[in-house]
């Protein structure tokens, strides 16, 4: 959704979105172009191609200014409510909630700072971002990833964990299997994660835990 | 000030403790954080009783008279008598500001004031060293300490920055054996610190921790068990460590002999606990007035607690969900009598996992409620409106934006006495579909004319609505508007939000705190500088065009004490325009502006009593560009506990 403080009419047609063309135009927000003043020229976030998911847009730390305590409470709430629901749905209404409250198990509230890394899954249409600091260990992390990505399978119940391998790219650029090193070390070296499916992964997934 | 008997009194009139942060039955008695900030910012609430007879408690304080203790008036030398009188009189001064003024009159007043100050308020724990503070003030019974800058709440201060309470507890432990109360905000408190508190202060009665971190259930257990006179334990929005295998059942540690609890708030301690122990504690605490439990308490358990404590005035309801599986739990009508029996409840909160079917159970108390906190309950307007319509006396309302403009209209129509409104976003991201807008704000302004405090998160706003609020609600003291999309203009005209905020500072003559957002040019700051003469706290984000904005602020806002700025186009020039103001301010925080080390160093060189901290991320390299600077006046100089990523210039 574009809120009109930048002249992006010519960019909008080229934006990548997941919806039907034109589906993103809403009448909730009349977007005045004429007369809108730009604060200054340094505003370049709007030029990024937007996915429908807020999680894919560059997040600014600490904005909007809501206390991390409050944010983490909603993560806890969502986790206890969403046990039966398929959390990977793409609906716009639910996704913003998921991007913040990400159906993750309750974790101790991190004391400041966050460590967002991209997570891709083979075959999924878009990536996700997770905050590694929200997890105390590998088990919670895996549960969160399963919750996030299982919706992409046709039938969540038939997913076999050993068909997946969770890997990450470390500081040296190497592809590593998640779980070998202590969690803290993993957190400090992980640059991005990739969930592999199918033949590449078969057998590797079951070695976790 | 009433005088005592004509002959001077050898012992001063015993001064009762200042009341706890949340005064009872007053309009400001409300939800967590505001109580703390009120107590800390204006510690001038009068003692609850001012009787001349000695109170029955044995805590009569006698002054440290050089001439001996309690000699009769006729035998004391004249200047001794004067000091006695002075101390007796100064006992009545509670407001820190008054005390500070009194201490400047002359040495004798300085000494007398220092000996009689009962509550020590330190707004920045690094502004003075603990040793120096305890050396000056010898008779302190209550301490309020604040640590990290507020932007730490939003993950802008790296972990390990500081604000450790340990040196304070150590110094106070030696100097104040009679200490009764400690309130900490945004400080790092370890279990060892809590153990030291329990050990050092045998008369300890009240502990209040707000937005702190570093402790676990082990520390809480120590406090519960060893502070035999504990009356108040208020844990508000803290980040409690909860290693799964190191959990301590701290509630069970309250000894059976503790029957004096008055306030117990632990909604932020999100770990399971022994419910029976809590029930027993509540049952043996006839003075318990405030109880806020965590989300592990089900409705069935809540009912049991309420049966034990019908005298409660403030109740945090836990999960507000039945622990039985679908359809198996108790019915709403079984819960109603609990609320019907609690005639004293004036403040409700909790609802952490609320099942809306049970909401009607609270109807019996709605008519008495002055404070209602739904801000952790994702309820929609249909659930909320029937409740709101019953709350005619509501003065404080915290809610999520799921209430919608419709729900706010119901508030406006029902709650004509509203003083404080906080609307939080359920989804705190920039692209979320905010459910409240200028429409809701306008409605509130029309219905709630007595509004004094507003915090409003939204996605869409207009100048018209803000102007309307400025005119309809002239009593506003705090105006915090957060338009979540950065630099968003007026949604109808496309113009900046300058005029809206301008009219707020122009028309709300009592305004002391302002947070701005949306698209703002330098013009907004000409208004703020020109009209915001009483403003003490100002928060800016993504606003302004140039250094002129800062200049206008520093020149115009003569009462400015706290300025927080992020992501705004201000350079060293703007920073330097504040040199004349910095000693009058508690602090300045700027992050992600265009500052350089050179500019910050110049400030540090020209202002010797100012500490200028340049803060990097934990593994970031030092560069000429400064991402975060935190500067504050201090008598203590550069702190000795700074981590590697902080550089003091």
mmCIF file of N, CA and C in Angstrom, chain B residues 264 442 506:
data_model
loop_
_atom_site.group_PDB
_atom_site.id
_atom_site.type_symbol
_atom_site.label_atom_id
_atom_site.label_comp_id
_atom_site.label_asym_id
_atom_site.label_seq_id
_atom_site.Cartn_x
_atom_site.Cartn_y
_atom_site.Cartn_z
ATOM 1 N N UNK B 264 0.461 -6.038 44.891
ATOM 2 C CA UNK B 264 1.278 -7.071 44.255
ATOM 3 C C UNK B 264 0.945 -7.081 42.770
ATOM 4 N N UNK B 442 -11.067 13.147 16.256
ATOM 5 C CA UNK B 442 -12.026 14.256 16.279
ATOM 6 C C UNK B 442 -13.173 13.938 17.223
ATOM 7 N N UNK B 506 -0.120 26.064 20.422
ATOM 8 C CA UNK B 506 -0.700 27.393 20.578
ATOM 9 C C UNK B 506 -1.855 27.394 21.557
#
